[in-house]
Short mmCIF file of C-alpha atoms in Angstrom, two decimals:
data_model
loop_
_atom_site.label_atom_id
_atom_site.label_comp_id
_atom_site.label_asym_id
_atom_site.label_seq_id
_atom_site.Cartn_x
_atom_site.Cartn_y
_atom_site.Cartn_z
CA MET A 553 -21.53 -8.31 6.97
CA ARG A 554 -22.62 -4.74 5.25
CA LYS A 555 -22.99 -5.10 1.43
CA LEU A 556 -20.94 -2.02 -0.23
CA LYS A 557 -23.61 -0.13 -2.62
CA ILE A 558 -22.24 1.67 -5.90
CA LYS A 559 -22.01 4.87 -3.97
CA ASP A 560 -19.40 3.07 -2.14
CA VAL A 561 -17.61 2.15 -5.15
CA VAL A 562 -17.88 5.98 -6.40
CA MET A 563 -16.57 7.04 -3.20
CA ILE A 564 -13.46 4.29 -3.15
CA ALA A 565 -12.87 5.02 -6.86
CA LEU A 566 -12.33 8.65 -5.50
CA LEU A 567 -10.28 7.67 -2.80
CA THR A 568 -8.06 6.12 -5.11
CA ALA A 569 -7.59 8.83 -7.07
CA LEU A 570 -6.34 10.64 -4.23
CA TYR A 571 -4.26 7.77 -3.43
CA MET A 572 -2.73 7.98 -6.65
CA VAL A 573 -2.16 11.66 -6.68
CA PHE A 574 0.27 10.69 -3.04
CA TYR A 575 1.87 7.84 -4.65
CA PHE A 576 3.25 9.47 -7.94
CA ILE A 577 4.60 12.13 -5.53
CA SER A 578 6.43 9.47 -3.10
CA SER A 579 7.77 7.74 -6.11
CA MET A 580 9.49 10.82 -7.43
CA GLY A 581 10.60 11.77 -3.90
CA VAL A 582 12.25 8.71 -3.17
CA MET A 583 14.53 8.71 -6.63
CA VAL A 584 16.56 10.72 -4.48
CA PHE A 585 17.49 7.84 -2.41
CA GLY A 586 18.23 5.44 -5.51
CA GLN A 587 17.11 1.66 -5.52
CA PHE A 588 16.65 1.62 -1.38
CA GLY A 589 13.94 4.36 -2.12
CA HIS A 590 12.26 2.25 -4.70
CA ALA A 591 12.13 -0.69 -2.55
CA ILE A 592 10.83 1.33 0.40
CA SER A 593 8.51 3.78 -1.71
CA PRO A 594 5.53 2.26 -0.55
CA GLY A 595 6.30 3.20 3.03
CA ILE A 596 6.57 6.47 1.98
CA CYS A 597 3.35 6.14 0.40
CA GLY A 598 1.99 4.95 3.41
CA ILE A 599 2.92 8.15 5.64
CA LEU A 600 1.23 10.22 2.39
CA THR A 601 -1.53 8.65 2.56
CA GLY A 602 -2.46 7.09 6.15
CA ALA A 603 -5.03 9.85 6.06
CA VAL A 604 -6.89 8.46 2.87
CA MET A 605 -6.86 4.86 4.07
CA LEU A 606 -8.47 6.68 7.13
CA PHE A 607 -11.26 8.30 5.99
CA LEU A 608 -11.68 5.06 3.84
CA THR A 609 -12.77 3.61 7.01
CA ARG A 610 -15.40 6.11 7.90
CA LYS A 611 -16.68 7.03 5.03
CA VAL A 612 -17.30 3.23 3.30
CA GLY A 613 -16.16 1.12 5.77
CA LYS A 614 -17.65 -1.97 4.58
CA PHE A 615 -15.45 -5.32 3.77
CA TRP A 616 -13.68 -5.29 0.28
CA GLN A 617 -13.08 -1.41 0.52
CA PHE A 618 -8.84 -1.84 0.39
CA THR A 619 -9.13 -4.62 -2.36
CA ILE A 620 -10.95 -2.52 -4.38
CA MET A 621 -8.43 0.37 -3.64
CA GLN A 622 -5.59 -1.99 -4.28
CA ALA A 623 -6.75 -3.24 -7.68
CA ILE A 624 -7.88 0.36 -9.18
CA CYS A 625 -4.06 1.03 -8.02
CA MET A 626 -2.84 -2.35 -10.42
CA LEU A 627 -4.72 -1.93 -13.11
CA ILE A 628 -3.68 1.97 -13.62
CA PHE A 629 -0.25 0.37 -12.90
CA SER A 630 -0.45 -2.35 -15.42
CA ILE A 631 -2.18 0.41 -18.34
CA MET A 632 1.06 1.96 -17.92
CA GLY A 633 2.77 -0.95 -18.73
CA ALA A 634 4.27 -1.53 -14.86
CA GLY A 635 1.86 -4.61 -14.22
CA TYR A 636 4.08 -7.38 -12.92
CA LEU A 637 2.24 -10.43 -11.85
CA PRO A 638 3.94 -11.08 -8.55
CA TRP A 639 3.48 -7.32 -7.71
CA ILE A 640 -0.09 -7.72 -8.17
CA ILE A 641 -0.54 -11.14 -6.46
CA THR A 642 1.24 -9.80 -3.51
CA SER A 643 -0.15 -6.34 -3.63
CA MET A 644 -4.09 -8.16 -4.00
CA VAL A 645 -3.57 -10.66 -1.10
CA GLY A 646 -2.25 -7.56 0.96
CA ALA A 647 -5.49 -5.74 0.84
CA ILE A 648 -7.38 -8.86 1.41
CA ILE A 649 -5.53 -9.14 4.70
CA ALA A 650 -6.02 -5.84 5.38
CA ASP A 651 -9.49 -5.87 4.70
CA PHE A 652 -9.87 -8.76 7.46
CA ILE A 653 -7.83 -6.69 9.71
CA ALA A 654 -10.12 -3.10 9.24
CA SER A 655 -12.86 -3.85 7.13
CA ARG A 656 -15.40 -5.57 9.40
CA GLU A 657 -16.72 -2.88 11.45
CA GLU A 658 -17.96 0.44 10.69
CA LYS A 659 -15.49 2.60 12.42
CA PRO A 660 -12.37 0.56 13.51
CA ALA A 661 -9.87 1.50 15.73
CA VAL A 662 -7.22 3.80 14.70
CA TRP A 663 -4.75 0.93 15.26
CA LYS A 664 -6.68 -1.56 13.14
CA VAL A 665 -6.58 0.74 10.61
CA ALA A 666 -2.77 1.44 10.99
CA ILE A 667 -1.91 -2.44 11.02
CA ALA A 668 -4.07 -2.70 8.09
CA SER A 669 -2.49 -0.10 6.15
CA GLY A 670 0.96 -1.59 7.26
CA VAL A 671 0.22 -4.86 5.67
CA TYR A 672 -1.26 -3.15 2.68
CA HIS A 673 1.99 -1.49 1.88
CA VAL A 674 3.84 -4.33 2.74
CA GLY A 675 1.83 -6.27 0.01
CA GLN A 676 2.85 -3.84 -2.26
CA ALA A 677 6.74 -3.44 -0.96
CA TRP A 678 6.74 -7.76 -1.62
CA GLY A 679 6.31 -7.12 -4.78
CA SER A 680 10.05 -6.34 -5.31
CA ILE A 681 11.10 -8.84 -2.49
CA VAL A 682 9.56 -11.55 -2.83
CA PRO A 683 11.02 -12.23 -6.83
CA SER A 684 14.16 -11.57 -5.04
CA TRP A 685 13.89 -14.30 -2.51
CA PHE A 686 12.09 -16.63 -4.51
CA PHE A 687 12.76 -16.30 -7.87
CA LEU A 688 16.16 -13.63 -8.46
CA GLU A 689 17.28 -14.66 -11.69
CA SER A 690 13.79 -14.44 -13.63
CA TYR A 691 12.83 -11.41 -11.86
CA LYS A 692 16.23 -10.03 -12.93
CA ALA A 693 15.47 -10.63 -16.85
CA GLU A 694 12.13 -9.26 -16.87
CA TRP A 695 12.63 -6.05 -15.48
CA ILE A 696 15.96 -6.01 -17.52
CA GLY A 697 13.92 -6.71 -20.67
CA ARG A 698 11.59 -3.74 -19.32
CA GLY A 699 14.61 -1.21 -19.97
CA GLN A 700 15.87 -1.46 -16.75
CA THR A 701 19.97 -1.61 -16.66
CA PRO A 702 21.53 -4.54 -15.15
CA GLU A 703 23.51 -2.01 -12.61
CA ALA A 704 19.92 -1.03 -11.83
CA MET A 705 18.36 -4.18 -10.75
CA GLU A 706 22.01 -5.36 -9.11
CA GLU A 707 21.77 -2.63 -6.59
CA MET A 708 17.65 -2.88 -6.40
CA VAL A 709 18.48 -6.50 -5.41
CA SER A 710 20.77 -5.56 -2.61
CA PHE A 711 17.77 -3.40 -0.70
CA THR A 712 15.26 -6.72 -1.27
CA THR A 713 16.88 -9.73 -0.84
CA GLY A 714 17.77 -11.85 2.45
CA PHE A 715 18.00 -9.42 5.24
CA MET A 716 17.61 -6.73 3.60
CA GLY A 717 14.26 -7.83 2.42
CA VAL A 718 13.41 -8.43 5.88
CA VAL A 719 14.70 -4.39 7.10
CA SER A 720 12.43 -3.17 4.12
CA THR A 721 9.56 -4.73 4.51
CA LEU A 722 10.12 -3.86 8.62
CA ILE A 723 10.73 0.14 7.68
CA VAL A 724 7.39 -0.39 5.05
CA PHE A 725 5.29 -1.05 7.68
CA ALA A 726 6.47 1.58 10.27
CA MET A 727 6.30 4.01 7.85
CA ALA A 728 2.25 2.83 6.70
CA PHE A 729 1.41 2.35 10.22
CA ALA A 730 2.82 6.22 10.90
CA GLY A 731 0.94 7.51 8.33
CA VAL A 732 -2.40 6.54 9.90
CA TYR A 733 -1.66 7.96 13.37
CA LEU A 734 -0.55 11.11 11.08
CA GLY A 735 -3.93 10.96 9.66
CA TRP A 736 -5.94 10.35 12.33
CA LEU A 737 -3.97 13.67 14.05
CA ILE A 738 -4.94 15.64 10.71
CA LEU A 739 -8.72 14.49 10.61
CA ARG A 740 -9.69 13.76 14.01
CA LYS A 741 -11.51 17.20 14.89
CA HIS A 742 -13.14 16.46 10.80
CA LEU A 743 -14.48 13.20 12.06
CA LYS A 744 -15.08 14.40 15.62
CA GLU A 745 -13.38 11.44 17.19
CA ASN A 746 -10.65 11.82 20.09
CA ASN A 747 -10.12 8.00 20.90
CA VAL A 748 -7.26 6.11 19.47
#
């Protein structure tokens, strides 16, 4: 396995900064869909950042690239006061799995990157889905204590518990998967790649 160098970490950090710009754009855009939009917001981000994810695998292409990207994102969110331990855990687990899928070879197939992006973004989405499934009352209490209204939390939970949690997961995965193919269409001439 090829080791990360300083220049690789710098490239990951730069691409993470670009990723975060798209993340904030998607977060603002989903507000029109209320709490359902919040539940699937990682998928919206995945559509917008597919090119970033693909570019990362072409310019860095080493194990831990997705994990470092996700760690930087979680650090930024924590500094902003949005850090939440279950979200950090599910996000980091998703990123590590994404690395196992698409970071063990220099130029993984686009479909591998698409699956990795799907898992990466589902990891983010599960930060609200897993608490809704397994420790609902403490999850609601935590975010109401941080300023969410009880009504907003009930609406959020309605899109992340039970069957709706599964639906939200599938939507996020599908959007992030599609985002990489959209990114491939945008970047293929630059990357000189014709094979999917």
